[in-house]
Amino acid sequence: RYWTVTGLRRTDLFLARIPAAIAVVVAAIAPAFLIAILLAVALPTADGDAVRAGTVGAALWGIVLGVVVWAAISVSIGALLRSTGAGIAVSFVLAFVADTGLSLLSRVSERLREVAPSNAISVLTDTDGASGSIGVAILVLALWVAIPATAAARRTAASEY
């Protein structure tokens, strides 16, 4: 049915939703970024030093990377569950419970901390004193996005008629 109406398979339509969702979320936070940049430049700092562009850029990069990763995961989980609301709820649970749990379990094994998306984002943005390999961080984030996206694409393809 979708193929007849749009000329595209449902799987292709699903895969187009991921970059579309990322674009919408980034556009939604862009005004806040602009205000943050203006305030960082305009307001004085406690020590009197000027805010460096690299500092502001690193902070914004960390926010954008986190938003992009969780937007892709949320869209994929929503498609997998066939419910936007459930996808958002499960994504919140993953972001706040599973990710935090993996970070807390790092006391048992440092390897468990490496598979937490928040640690991978910290490694890539060089914040919070995170330690780890950039390659491992990229792989971790790629897997956190690819696994739900692949499962959702397979489910979408299987239910296509």
PDB file of C-alpha atoms in Angstrom:
ATOM      1  CA  ARG A   1       0.000   0.000   0.000  1.00  0.00           C
ATOM      2  CA  TYR A   2       2.763   2.500   0.897  1.00  0.00           C
ATOM      3  CA  TRP A   3       4.672   1.524  -2.217  1.00  0.00           C
ATOM      4  CA  THR A   4       1.643   2.352  -4.369  1.00  0.00           C
ATOM      5  CA  VAL A   5       1.045   5.741  -2.727  1.00  0.00           C
ATOM      6  CA  THR A   6       4.646   7.000  -2.475  1.00  0.00           C
ATOM      7  CA  GLY A   7       6.624   4.805  -4.820  1.00  0.00           C
ATOM      8  CA  LEU A   8       8.804   3.765  -1.871  1.00  0.00           C
ATOM      9  CA  ARG A   9       8.854   0.656   0.257  1.00  0.00           C
ATOM     10  CA  ARG A  10       8.004   1.028   3.957  1.00  0.00           C
ATOM     11  CA  THR A  11      11.569   0.145   4.883  1.00  0.00           C
ATOM     12  CA  ASP A  12      12.860   3.051   2.812  1.00  0.00           C
ATOM     13  CA  LEU A  13      10.305   5.340   4.433  1.00  0.00           C
ATOM     14  CA  PHE A  14      11.416   4.160   7.887  1.00  0.00           C
ATOM     15  CA  LEU A  15      15.086   4.712   7.057  1.00  0.00           C
ATOM     16  CA  ALA A  16      14.253   8.232   5.866  1.00  0.00           C
ATOM     17  CA  ARG A  17      12.638   8.978   9.231  1.00  0.00           C
ATOM     18  CA  ILE A  18      15.935   8.711  11.135  1.00  0.00           C
ATOM     19  CA  PRO A  19      17.759  11.619   9.439  1.00  0.00           C
ATOM     20  CA  ALA A  20      14.473  13.562   9.321  1.00  0.00           C
ATOM     21  CA  ALA A  21      14.031  13.169  13.087  1.00  0.00           C
ATOM     22  CA  ILE A  22      17.636  14.193  13.681  1.00  0.00           C
ATOM     23  CA  ALA A  23      17.159  17.302  11.520  1.00  0.00           C
ATOM     24  CA  VAL A  24      13.972  18.266  13.363  1.00  0.00           C
ATOM     25  CA  VAL A  25      15.548  17.815  16.800  1.00  0.00           C
ATOM     26  CA  VAL A  26      18.677  19.770  15.867  1.00  0.00           C
ATOM     27  CA  ALA A  27      16.516  22.551  14.378  1.00  0.00           C
ATOM     28  CA  ALA A  28      14.439  22.602  17.561  1.00  0.00           C
ATOM     29  CA  ILE A  29      17.481  23.132  19.781  1.00  0.00           C
ATOM     30  CA  ALA A  30      19.170  25.628  17.449  1.00  0.00           C
ATOM     31  CA  PRO A  31      17.520  28.709  19.039  1.00  0.00           C
ATOM     32  CA  ALA A  32      18.704  27.589  22.471  1.00  0.00           C
ATOM     33  CA  PHE A  33      22.216  27.192  21.054  1.00  0.00           C
ATOM     34  CA  LEU A  34      22.119  30.693  19.624  1.00  0.00           C
ATOM     35  CA  ILE A  35      21.027  32.134  22.966  1.00  0.00           C
ATOM     36  CA  ALA A  36      23.718  30.137  24.791  1.00  0.00           C
ATOM     37  CA  ILE A  37      26.420  31.376  22.423  1.00  0.00           C
ATOM     38  CA  LEU A  38      25.272  34.988  22.732  1.00  0.00           C
ATOM     39  CA  LEU A  39      25.152  34.774  26.531  1.00  0.00           C
ATOM     40  CA  ALA A  40      28.545  33.054  26.717  1.00  0.00           C
ATOM     41  CA  VAL A  41      30.085  35.889  24.754  1.00  0.00           C
ATOM     42  CA  ALA A  42      28.126  38.764  26.328  1.00  0.00           C
ATOM     43  CA  LEU A  43      28.203  37.865  30.021  1.00  0.00           C
ATOM     44  CA  PRO A  44      31.376  38.341  32.027  1.00  0.00           C
ATOM     45  CA  THR A  45      33.058  35.343  33.622  1.00  0.00           C
ATOM     46  CA  ALA A  46      34.043  35.108  37.278  1.00  0.00           C
ATOM     47  CA  ASP A  47      37.767  35.218  36.565  1.00  0.00           C
ATOM     48  CA  GLY A  48      37.486  37.958  33.937  1.00  0.00           C
ATOM     49  CA  ASP A  49      38.821  35.836  31.081  1.00  0.00           C
ATOM     50  CA  ALA A  50      36.952  35.772  27.809  1.00  0.00           C
ATOM     51  CA  VAL A  51      35.084  32.629  26.878  1.00  0.00           C
ATOM     52  CA  ARG A  52      36.940  30.750  24.186  1.00  0.00           C
ATOM     53  CA  ALA A  53      35.186  29.627  21.050  1.00  0.00           C
ATOM     54  CA  GLY A  54      36.647  26.147  21.495  1.00  0.00           C
ATOM     55  CA  THR A  55      35.054  25.807  24.913  1.00  0.00           C
ATOM     56  CA  VAL A  56      31.638  26.835  23.637  1.00  0.00           C
ATOM     57  CA  GLY A  57      32.029  24.635  20.561  1.00  0.00           C
ATOM     58  CA  ALA A  58      32.990  21.590  22.639  1.00  0.00           C
ATOM     59  CA  ALA A  59      29.989  22.071  24.911  1.00  0.00           C
ATOM     60  CA  LEU A  60      27.618  22.432  21.970  1.00  0.00           C
ATOM     61  CA  TRP A  61      29.174  19.447  20.173  1.00  0.00           C
ATOM     62  CA  GLY A  62      28.530  17.273  23.215  1.00  0.00           C
ATOM     63  CA  ILE A  63      24.896  18.306  23.340  1.00  0.00           C
ATOM     64  CA  VAL A  64      24.374  17.817  19.597  1.00  0.00           C
ATOM     65  CA  LEU A  65      26.035  14.393  19.618  1.00  0.00           C
ATOM     66  CA  GLY A  66      23.889  13.219  22.516  1.00  0.00           C
ATOM     67  CA  VAL A  67      20.706  14.538  20.945  1.00  0.00           C
ATOM     68  CA  VAL A  68      21.499  12.950  17.576  1.00  0.00           C
ATOM     69  CA  VAL A  69      22.298   9.553  19.090  1.00  0.00           C
ATOM     70  CA  TRP A  70      19.176   9.446  21.271  1.00  0.00           C
ATOM     71  CA  ALA A  71      16.947  10.764  18.447  1.00  0.00           C
ATOM     72  CA  ALA A  72      18.093   7.927  16.190  1.00  0.00           C
ATOM     73  CA  ILE A  73      17.610   5.365  18.956  1.00  0.00           C
ATOM     74  CA  SER A  74      14.142   6.744  19.812  1.00  0.00           C
ATOM     75  CA  VAL A  75      12.899   6.681  16.227  1.00  0.00           C
ATOM     76  CA  SER A  76      14.158   3.131  15.801  1.00  0.00           C
ATOM     77  CA  ILE A  77      12.582   1.880  19.017  1.00  0.00           C
ATOM     78  CA  GLY A  78       9.317   3.637  18.144  1.00  0.00           C
ATOM     79  CA  ALA A  79       9.255   1.898  14.764  1.00  0.00           C
ATOM     80  CA  LEU A  80      10.187  -1.408  16.367  1.00  0.00           C
ATOM     81  CA  LEU A  81       7.319  -1.118  18.856  1.00  0.00           C
ATOM     82  CA  ARG A  82       5.019   0.531  16.270  1.00  0.00           C
ATOM     83  CA  SER A  83       4.262   3.276  18.745  1.00  0.00           C
ATOM     84  CA  THR A  84       5.860   6.695  19.011  1.00  0.00           C
ATOM     85  CA  GLY A  85       4.856   7.128  22.639  1.00  0.00           C
ATOM     86  CA  ALA A  86       6.195   3.742  23.669  1.00  0.00           C
ATOM     87  CA  GLY A  87       9.387   4.424  21.726  1.00  0.00           C
ATOM     88  CA  ILE A  88       9.928   7.663  23.611  1.00  0.00           C
ATOM     89  CA  ALA A  89       9.195   5.986  26.957  1.00  0.00           C
ATOM     90  CA  VAL A  90      11.565   3.077  26.287  1.00  0.00           C
ATOM     91  CA  SER A  91      14.242   5.501  25.084  1.00  0.00           C
ATOM     92  CA  PHE A  92      13.955   7.475  28.321  1.00  0.00           C
ATOM     93  CA  VAL A  93      14.301   4.269  30.319  1.00  0.00           C
ATOM     94  CA  LEU A  94      17.363   3.321  28.278  1.00  0.00           C
ATOM     95  CA  ALA A  95      18.862   6.788  28.639  1.00  0.00           C
ATOM     96  CA  PHE A  96      18.315   7.197  32.348  1.00  0.00           C
ATOM     97  CA  VAL A  97      18.185   3.673  33.766  1.00  0.00           C
ATOM     98  CA  ALA A  98      20.217   1.398  31.512  1.00  0.00           C
ATOM     99  CA  ASP A  99      22.905   3.959  30.685  1.00  0.00           C
ATOM    100  CA  THR A 100      23.265   5.015  34.311  1.00  0.00           C
ATOM    101  CA  GLY A 101      23.245   1.384  35.411  1.00  0.00           C
ATOM    102  CA  LEU A 102      26.063   0.545  33.004  1.00  0.00           C
ATOM    103  CA  SER A 103      28.032   3.501  34.310  1.00  0.00           C
ATOM    104  CA  LEU A 104      27.475   2.401  37.906  1.00  0.00           C
ATOM    105  CA  LEU A 105      28.502  -1.164  37.101  1.00  0.00           C
ATOM    106  CA  SER A 106      31.864   0.217  36.031  1.00  0.00           C
ATOM    107  CA  ARG A 107      32.900  -0.290  39.643  1.00  0.00           C
ATOM    108  CA  VAL A 108      32.755  -4.018  38.936  1.00  0.00           C
ATOM    109  CA  SER A 109      34.475  -3.828  35.564  1.00  0.00           C
ATOM    110  CA  GLU A 110      35.823  -0.833  33.651  1.00  0.00           C
ATOM    111  CA  ARG A 111      34.766  -2.558  30.413  1.00  0.00           C
ATOM    112  CA  LEU A 112      31.099  -2.124  31.336  1.00  0.00           C
ATOM    113  CA  ARG A 113      31.552   1.630  31.475  1.00  0.00           C
ATOM    114  CA  GLU A 114      32.880   1.615  27.903  1.00  0.00           C
ATOM    115  CA  VAL A 115      29.574   0.270  26.539  1.00  0.00           C
ATOM    116  CA  ALA A 116      27.518   3.086  28.072  1.00  0.00           C
ATOM    117  CA  PRO A 117      26.520   5.689  25.480  1.00  0.00           C
ATOM    118  CA  SER A 118      27.080   8.546  27.929  1.00  0.00           C
ATOM    119  CA  ASN A 119      30.707   7.495  28.389  1.00  0.00           C
ATOM    120  CA  ALA A 120      31.198   7.175  24.630  1.00  0.00           C
ATOM    121  CA  ILE A 121      29.778  10.670  24.128  1.00  0.00           C
ATOM    122  CA  SER A 122      32.064  11.982  26.875  1.00  0.00           C
ATOM    123  CA  VAL A 123      35.088  10.381  25.213  1.00  0.00           C
ATOM    124  CA  LEU A 124      34.198  11.883  21.823  1.00  0.00           C
ATOM    125  CA  THR A 125      33.559  15.325  23.265  1.00  0.00           C
ATOM    126  CA  ASP A 126      36.506  15.165  25.659  1.00  0.00           C
ATOM    127  CA  THR A 127      34.388  16.144  28.661  1.00  0.00           C
ATOM    128  CA  ASP A 128      33.991  14.923  32.231  1.00  0.00           C
ATOM    129  CA  GLY A 129      37.506  13.521  32.270  1.00  0.00           C
ATOM    130  CA  ALA A 130      36.341  10.456  30.378  1.00  0.00           C
ATOM    131  CA  SER A 131      38.995   7.983  29.463  1.00  0.00           C
ATOM    132  CA  GLY A 132      38.831   5.567  26.609  1.00  0.00           C
ATOM    133  CA  SER A 133      39.581   5.006  22.991  1.00  0.00           C
ATOM    134  CA  ILE A 134      37.917   7.203  20.400  1.00  0.00           C
ATOM    135  CA  GLY A 135      37.554   4.191  18.114  1.00  0.00           C
ATOM    136  CA  VAL A 136      35.780   2.190  20.809  1.00  0.00           C
ATOM    137  CA  ALA A 137      33.518   5.171  21.558  1.00  0.00           C
ATOM    138  CA  ILE A 138      32.530   5.477  17.891  1.00  0.00           C
ATOM    139  CA  LEU A 139      31.878   1.727  17.712  1.00  0.00           C
ATOM    140  CA  VAL A 140      29.754   1.810  20.881  1.00  0.00           C
ATOM    141  CA  LEU A 141      27.581   4.658  19.584  1.00  0.00           C
ATOM    142  CA  ALA A 142      27.307   3.046  16.150  1.00  0.00           C
ATOM    143  CA  LEU A 143      26.092  -0.192  17.730  1.00  0.00           C
ATOM    144  CA  TRP A 144      23.638   1.597  20.034  1.00  0.00           C
ATOM    145  CA  VAL A 145      22.116   3.217  16.935  1.00  0.00           C
ATOM    146  CA  ALA A 146      22.496   0.342  14.447  1.00  0.00           C
ATOM    147  CA  ILE A 147      21.025  -2.479  16.531  1.00  0.00           C
ATOM    148  CA  PRO A 148      17.588  -0.904  17.117  1.00  0.00           C
ATOM    149  CA  ALA A 149      17.565   0.588  13.587  1.00  0.00           C
ATOM    150  CA  THR A 150      18.296  -2.790  12.019  1.00  0.00           C
ATOM    151  CA  ALA A 151      15.688  -4.545  14.147  1.00  0.00           C
ATOM    152  CA  ALA A 152      13.106  -1.883  13.281  1.00  0.00           C
ATOM    153  CA  ALA A 153      13.937  -2.051   9.569  1.00  0.00           C
ATOM    154  CA  ARG A 154      13.580  -5.843   9.615  1.00  0.00           C
ATOM    155  CA  ARG A 155      10.260  -5.616  11.435  1.00  0.00           C
ATOM    156  CA  THR A 156       9.044  -2.974   8.997  1.00  0.00           C
ATOM    157  CA  ALA A 157      10.091  -5.104   6.009  1.00  0.00           C
ATOM    158  CA  ALA A 158       8.468  -8.213   7.473  1.00  0.00           C
ATOM    159  CA  SER A 159       5.138  -6.458   7.953  1.00  0.00           C
ATOM    160  CA  GLU A 160       5.136  -4.821   4.518  1.00  0.00           C
ATOM    161  CA  TYR A 161       2.237  -5.753   2.303  1.00  0.00           C
TER     162      TYR A 161
END
